[in-house]
Amino acid sequence: MPNIKVFSGSSHPDLTQKLCDRLGIDTGKVVTKKFSNLETCVEIGESVRGEDVYIVQSGCGEVNDNLMELLIMINACKIASAERVSAVIPCFPYARQDKKDKVSRAPISAKLVANMLSVAGADHIITMDLHASQIQGFFDIPVDNLYAEPAVLKWIKENIVDWRDAIIVSPDAGGAKRVTAIADRLNIEFALIHKERKRANEVASMVLVGDAKGKVAILVDDMADTCGTICHAADKLMEAGATKVYAILTHGIFSGPALNRINAACFEAVVVTNSIPQDKHMRECQKIQCIDVSMMFAEAVRRTHNGESVSYLFSNVPY
C-alpha cells in the first residue's frame, strides 16, 4: 500500500501492530517521551510529506496524557505536510460527557474533545461503538463509527452452544437500541433492566422488563467501568430464573473494584474487545475473554485509504 503511514500512540501499541500486520506494512517510527516536568514530547521519525497518515490512540489508561499525545502527534504530522491525518480512536475519551444533565453547569466534554481534534488538524476520525451516536455530530469532519456487533454475533454463535434459547438483555434503557438490533439478527427475544441512580456510579434499584426464566441471558453494553451495573444486572437475572449469564462489552475499562466484582459475580464469561489493552485484566480475572477487533480497524483504514465504502463493516466481520 503506497503513500500510507500508520503511527502508534503509547496507549495501545499491540493493536497498532496487529493492524499493521493485517495491512502488510511496518508501523511508522515515532518517539514519545515526557520531559521532567511531565510535558509530552513527540518526534515523528520519518517523512510524512504527501502521505495518508493514520494515528492509533485509544482513550484508556492515562486518558488525559494519551489524549494530549494524540493531539500533538496529529499536529506534528499536519505541519510536516501530511496529505491527510486520520485519528483511529477505538475507545473515544470523554464520550460519557455528551450532554448537560439536570445540573445546568455540567460540561459537554465530548464536544470539547471533538473541537480539540479538529483544531489539532485531524481530517477524519475512526472510532468504535460511541457511547452516544450523536457525538458524530459534534465534528465538522467525517467520523466513521464502527460497530462491534458483527464480531459479537460471531462470538455468540461460536461459543454459546444453546444461543437459540438465549435472551439478549440491556442493563439500562439507553442500550435498548443496541440490544434489539442484536436480538433481531439472531432472531431471539430481548429484555431490558430499568435502573434508577441516586448519583453517578451508584445504582439504587433495578427492575427486569422481560422474561429470562430457564434461558441463557446475554448482557450487552457498550462499556463497563466499575462494573456495578452489570454485576447487579447479573444477580437480577439469576433471581429471575436465568440458567447462565454472559456479559458482552465493547470497551472493558475495568477501573476501581471492577475485577473483584466480576470474580465474585455469577458470570460464565465476560467478553470484551481489545479496543483497550486487556492482557493485565485477563491475568487478574479468569472470566474475561477477548474478541480481537484489529482486523475491523485495519479494513476500515484500508478502505478509507483506497476510497472504498466502509459501510460493509457495519454488518460483516472481515476475515
Coordinates of C-alpha atoms in Angstrom, one line a residue:
M1 CA 0.0 0.0 0.0
P2 CA 1.8 3.2 -1.2
N3 CA 1.5 6.6 0.4
I4 CA 0.2 5.3 3.8
K5 CA 1.8 5.6 7.2
V6 CA 0.4 4.2 10.5
F7 CA 1.8 5.5 13.8
S8 CA 1.1 4.2 17.2
G9 CA 0.5 6.3 20.3
S10 CA 1.6 4.8 23.6
S11 CA -1.9 3.7 24.8
H12 CA -2.2 0.5 22.7
P13 CA 0.8 -0.4 20.6
D14 CA -0.3 -4.1 20.4
L15 CA -3.5 -3.1 18.5
T16 CA -1.4 -1.0 16.1
Q17 CA 1.0 -3.8 15.5
K18 CA -1.9 -6.2 14.7
L19 CA -3.5 -3.6 12.4
C20 CA -0.2 -3.1 10.5
D21 CA 0.4 -6.9 10.2
R22 CA -3.0 -7.2 8.7
L23 CA -2.3 -4.4 6.2
G24 CA 1.2 -5.8 5.5
I25 CA 3.1 -2.6 6.4
D26 CA 5.5 -1.6 9.1
T27 CA 4.5 0.7 11.9
G28 CA 5.7 4.2 11.5
K29 CA 8.7 5.4 13.5
V30 CA 7.8 7.7 16.3
V31 CA 9.3 8.5 19.7
T32 CA 7.0 9.7 22.5
K33 CA 8.6 10.8 25.8
K34 CA 8.0 13.1 28.7
F35 CA 10.2 15.9 29.9
S36 CA 11.0 16.1 33.6
N37 CA 8.0 18.5 34.2
L38 CA 5.8 15.8 32.5
E39 CA 5.2 17.7 29.3
T40 CA 4.7 15.3 26.4
C41 CA 7.2 15.4 23.6
V42 CA 6.7 13.6 20.2
E43 CA 9.2 13.1 17.4
I44 CA 8.0 11.6 14.1
G45 CA 10.9 9.6 12.8
E46 CA 10.2 9.5 9.1
S47 CA 8.9 11.7 6.3
V48 CA 5.1 12.1 6.1
R49 CA 5.1 14.7 3.2
G50 CA 2.1 13.9 0.9
E51 CA 1.3 10.7 2.9
D52 CA -2.0 9.4 4.1
V53 CA -1.4 9.2 7.9
Y54 CA -3.3 7.2 10.5
I55 CA -2.6 7.6 14.2
V56 CA -3.9 4.9 16.5
Q57 CA -4.6 6.0 20.1
S58 CA -7.2 4.7 22.4
G59 CA -8.9 6.7 25.2
C60 CA -7.7 4.5 28.1
G61 CA -5.2 4.3 30.9
E62 CA -3.8 7.8 31.5
V63 CA -6.6 9.3 29.5
N64 CA -5.5 12.9 29.6
D65 CA -1.9 12.2 28.8
N66 CA -2.9 9.9 25.9
L67 CA -5.3 12.5 24.5
M68 CA -2.7 15.2 24.6
E69 CA -0.2 12.9 23.0
L70 CA -2.7 12.2 20.2
L71 CA -3.3 15.9 19.6
I72 CA 0.4 16.6 19.5
M73 CA 1.0 13.7 17.0
I74 CA -1.8 14.9 14.7
N75 CA -0.4 18.4 14.8
A76 CA 3.2 17.2 14.2
C77 CA 2.1 15.3 11.1
K78 CA -0.1 18.1 9.8
I79 CA 2.7 20.7 10.0
A80 CA 5.1 18.2 8.4
S81 CA 2.9 18.4 5.2
A82 CA 0.9 15.2 5.5
E83 CA -1.8 14.9 2.9
R84 CA -4.4 13.7 5.3
V85 CA -4.3 12.8 9.0
S86 CA -6.9 10.3 10.4
A87 CA -7.2 9.6 14.1
V88 CA -8.1 6.0 14.9
I89 CA -9.6 6.1 18.4
P90 CA -11.0 2.7 19.3
C91 CA -12.4 4.0 22.6
F92 CA -13.4 7.6 22.4
P93 CA -12.3 9.6 25.5
Y94 CA -14.9 11.6 27.5
A95 CA -17.7 10.0 25.5
R96 CA -19.9 9.8 28.6
Q97 CA -19.9 13.5 29.0
D98 CA -22.1 14.1 25.9
K99 CA -24.9 16.2 27.3
K100 CA -25.9 18.5 30.1
D101 CA -27.8 16.7 32.8
K102 CA -30.2 18.4 35.3
V103 CA -27.2 20.2 36.8
S104 CA -27.1 23.2 34.4
R105 CA -23.4 23.9 34.9
A106 CA -22.2 20.4 33.7
P107 CA -19.7 20.5 30.8
I108 CA -20.1 18.8 27.4
S109 CA -16.6 17.5 27.4
A110 CA -17.1 15.2 24.3
K111 CA -17.8 18.3 22.2
L112 CA -14.6 19.9 23.6
V113 CA -12.6 16.8 22.7
A114 CA -14.1 17.0 19.2
N115 CA -13.1 20.6 18.8
M116 CA -9.6 19.9 20.0
L117 CA -9.1 17.1 17.5
S118 CA -10.3 19.3 14.7
V119 CA -8.1 22.3 15.7
A120 CA -5.1 20.0 16.0
G121 CA -5.6 19.1 12.3
A122 CA -7.4 15.8 12.2
D123 CA -9.2 15.3 8.8
H124 CA -11.0 12.1 9.7
I125 CA -11.9 10.1 12.8
I126 CA -12.4 6.3 13.0
T127 CA -13.8 5.0 16.3
M128 CA -16.0 2.1 17.6
D129 CA -19.3 1.9 19.5
L130 CA -19.5 5.6 20.6
H131 CA -21.3 5.8 24.0
A132 CA -23.8 8.2 22.3
S133 CA -24.1 8.2 18.5
Q134 CA -24.8 12.0 18.4
I135 CA -21.1 12.6 19.2
Q136 CA -20.6 12.2 15.4
G137 CA -22.5 15.4 15.1
F138 CA -20.0 17.2 17.3
F139 CA -17.5 17.1 14.5
D140 CA -17.4 19.0 11.2
I141 CA -15.1 16.3 9.7
P142 CA -16.1 12.8 8.7
V143 CA -16.5 10.3 11.5
D144 CA -16.7 6.5 10.9
N145 CA -18.3 4.9 14.0
L146 CA -17.6 1.2 13.6
Y147 CA -19.8 -1.4 15.4
A148 CA -18.6 -4.4 17.4
E149 CA -21.9 -6.0 16.7
P150 CA -20.8 -8.3 13.8
A151 CA -17.9 -9.7 15.9
V152 CA -20.2 -10.1 18.9
L153 CA -22.8 -12.1 16.8
K154 CA -19.9 -14.3 15.5
W155 CA -18.7 -14.9 19.1
I156 CA -22.2 -15.8 20.4
K157 CA -22.8 -18.3 17.6
E158 CA -19.4 -20.0 18.0
N159 CA -19.1 -20.0 21.8
I160 CA -22.7 -20.3 23.3
V161 CA -24.0 -23.7 22.5
D162 CA -27.7 -23.1 23.2
W163 CA -27.8 -19.5 21.9
R164 CA -31.1 -20.1 20.1
D165 CA -32.7 -20.4 23.6
A166 CA -31.0 -17.3 24.9
I167 CA -32.3 -13.8 25.7
I168 CA -30.3 -10.6 25.0
V169 CA -30.5 -8.2 27.9
S170 CA -29.6 -4.5 28.1
P171 CA -28.5 -3.4 31.6
D172 CA -30.1 0.0 31.1
A173 CA -32.7 1.7 28.9
G174 CA -30.0 3.6 26.9
G175 CA -28.8 0.4 25.4
A176 CA -32.2 -0.8 24.2
K177 CA -31.5 0.0 20.5
R178 CA -28.2 -1.9 20.6
V179 CA -29.8 -5.0 22.2
T180 CA -32.8 -5.1 19.8
A181 CA -30.5 -4.9 16.8
I182 CA -28.6 -8.0 18.0
A183 CA -31.7 -9.9 19.1
D184 CA -33.2 -9.2 15.6
R185 CA -30.1 -10.5 13.8
L186 CA -30.2 -13.7 16.0
N187 CA -34.0 -14.0 15.8
I188 CA -34.3 -14.4 19.6
E189 CA -36.0 -12.4 22.4
F190 CA -34.7 -9.4 24.3
A191 CA -35.3 -7.8 27.6
L192 CA -34.0 -4.7 29.5
I193 CA -33.3 -3.7 33.0
H194 CA -34.7 -0.4 34.2
K195 CA -32.4 1.2 36.8
E196 CA -32.6 4.3 39.0
R197 CA -29.4 6.0 40.0
K198 CA -29.1 8.1 43.2
R199 CA -25.8 9.6 42.0
A200 CA -23.2 8.8 39.3
N201 CA -21.7 5.3 39.5
E202 CA -24.2 4.2 42.2
V203 CA -27.3 2.2 41.3
A204 CA -30.3 2.5 43.6
S205 CA -32.8 -0.1 42.3
M206 CA -33.3 -2.4 39.3
V207 CA -36.4 -3.8 37.6
L208 CA -36.2 -6.5 34.9
V209 CA -38.6 -5.9 31.9
G210 CA -38.9 -9.2 30.1
D211 CA -38.8 -13.0 30.9
A212 CA -35.5 -14.7 31.5
K213 CA -36.8 -17.9 33.2
G214 CA -35.0 -21.0 32.0
K215 CA -32.9 -19.1 29.5
V216 CA -29.3 -18.2 28.9
A217 CA -29.0 -14.4 29.5
I218 CA -26.6 -12.4 27.5
L219 CA -26.0 -8.9 28.8
V220 CA -24.8 -6.5 26.1
D221 CA -23.4 -3.0 26.7
D222 CA -21.0 -0.6 25.1
M223 CA -18.7 -0.1 28.1
A224 CA -18.2 -1.3 31.7
D225 CA -16.2 0.9 34.0
T226 CA -16.6 -0.1 37.7
C227 CA -19.0 -3.0 36.7
G228 CA -21.5 -2.2 39.4
T229 CA -24.4 -2.1 36.9
I230 CA -23.6 -5.3 35.1
C231 CA -23.0 -7.3 38.3
H232 CA -26.3 -6.0 39.8
A233 CA -28.0 -6.9 36.5
A234 CA -26.4 -10.5 36.5
D235 CA -27.8 -11.0 40.1
K236 CA -31.2 -9.8 39.0
L237 CA -31.2 -12.2 36.0
M238 CA -30.3 -15.2 38.2
E239 CA -33.1 -14.2 40.6
A240 CA -35.4 -14.2 37.6
G241 CA -34.5 -17.8 36.8
A242 CA -31.8 -17.5 34.1
T243 CA -29.7 -20.6 33.8
K244 CA -26.4 -18.9 32.8
V245 CA -25.4 -15.2 32.5
Y246 CA -22.8 -13.9 30.0
A247 CA -21.7 -10.3 29.6
I248 CA -20.5 -8.9 26.2
L249 CA -19.0 -5.4 26.3
T250 CA -17.2 -3.4 23.6
H251 CA -15.0 -1.3 25.9
G252 CA -13.8 -3.1 29.1
I253 CA -12.4 -0.2 31.1
F254 CA -12.5 -2.1 34.4
S255 CA -11.4 0.6 36.9
G256 CA -11.5 0.5 40.7
P257 CA -13.2 -2.6 42.2
A258 CA -14.4 -3.9 38.7
L259 CA -12.3 -7.1 38.6
N260 CA -13.1 -8.1 42.2
R261 CA -16.8 -7.6 41.4
I262 CA -16.6 -9.8 38.2
N263 CA -14.7 -12.5 40.1
A264 CA -17.4 -12.5 42.8
A265 CA -20.3 -12.4 40.3
C266 CA -22.2 -15.3 38.7
F267 CA -20.9 -14.8 35.1
E268 CA -20.0 -17.7 32.9
A269 CA -17.8 -15.3 30.9
V270 CA -17.3 -11.5 30.5
V271 CA -16.4 -10.9 26.8
V272 CA -14.7 -7.6 25.8
T273 CA -13.0 -6.4 22.6
N274 CA -9.3 -5.3 22.6
S275 CA -10.3 -1.6 21.9
I276 CA -8.5 -1.2 25.3
P277 CA -5.5 -3.4 26.3
Q278 CA -6.9 -6.4 28.2
D279 CA -3.8 -8.6 28.9
K280 CA -3.5 -7.4 32.5
H281 CA -7.2 -7.7 33.2
M282 CA -7.3 -11.3 31.8
R283 CA -4.4 -12.3 34.0
E284 CA -6.2 -11.0 37.1
C285 CA -9.7 -12.3 36.2
Q286 CA -10.1 -15.7 34.5
K287 CA -13.7 -14.9 33.4
I288 CA -12.6 -12.2 31.0
Q289 CA -12.3 -13.3 27.3
C290 CA -11.3 -11.0 24.4
I291 CA -12.5 -10.6 20.9
D292 CA -9.9 -9.2 18.5
V293 CA -11.2 -6.2 16.5
S294 CA -7.9 -5.2 15.0
M295 CA -9.0 -6.6 11.6
M296 CA -12.1 -4.3 11.6
F297 CA -9.9 -1.2 12.1
A298 CA -7.3 -2.5 9.6
E299 CA -10.1 -3.0 7.0
A300 CA -11.5 0.5 7.8
V301 CA -8.1 2.0 7.3
R302 CA -7.6 0.1 4.0
R303 CA -11.0 1.1 2.6
T304 CA -10.6 4.7 3.7
H305 CA -7.1 4.8 2.0
N306 CA -8.4 3.3 -1.2
G307 CA -11.6 5.5 -1.3
E308 CA -13.9 2.5 -0.8
S309 CA -17.1 2.3 1.3
V310 CA -16.7 1.5 5.0
S311 CA -20.4 0.6 5.5
Y312 CA -19.7 -3.1 4.7
L313 CA -18.1 -3.3 8.1
F314 CA -21.3 -2.4 9.9
S315 CA -22.8 -5.8 9.3
N316 CA -19.8 -8.1 8.4
V317 CA -16.6 -9.3 10.0
P318 CA -13.7 -9.0 7.5
Y319 CA -12.0 -12.4 7.8

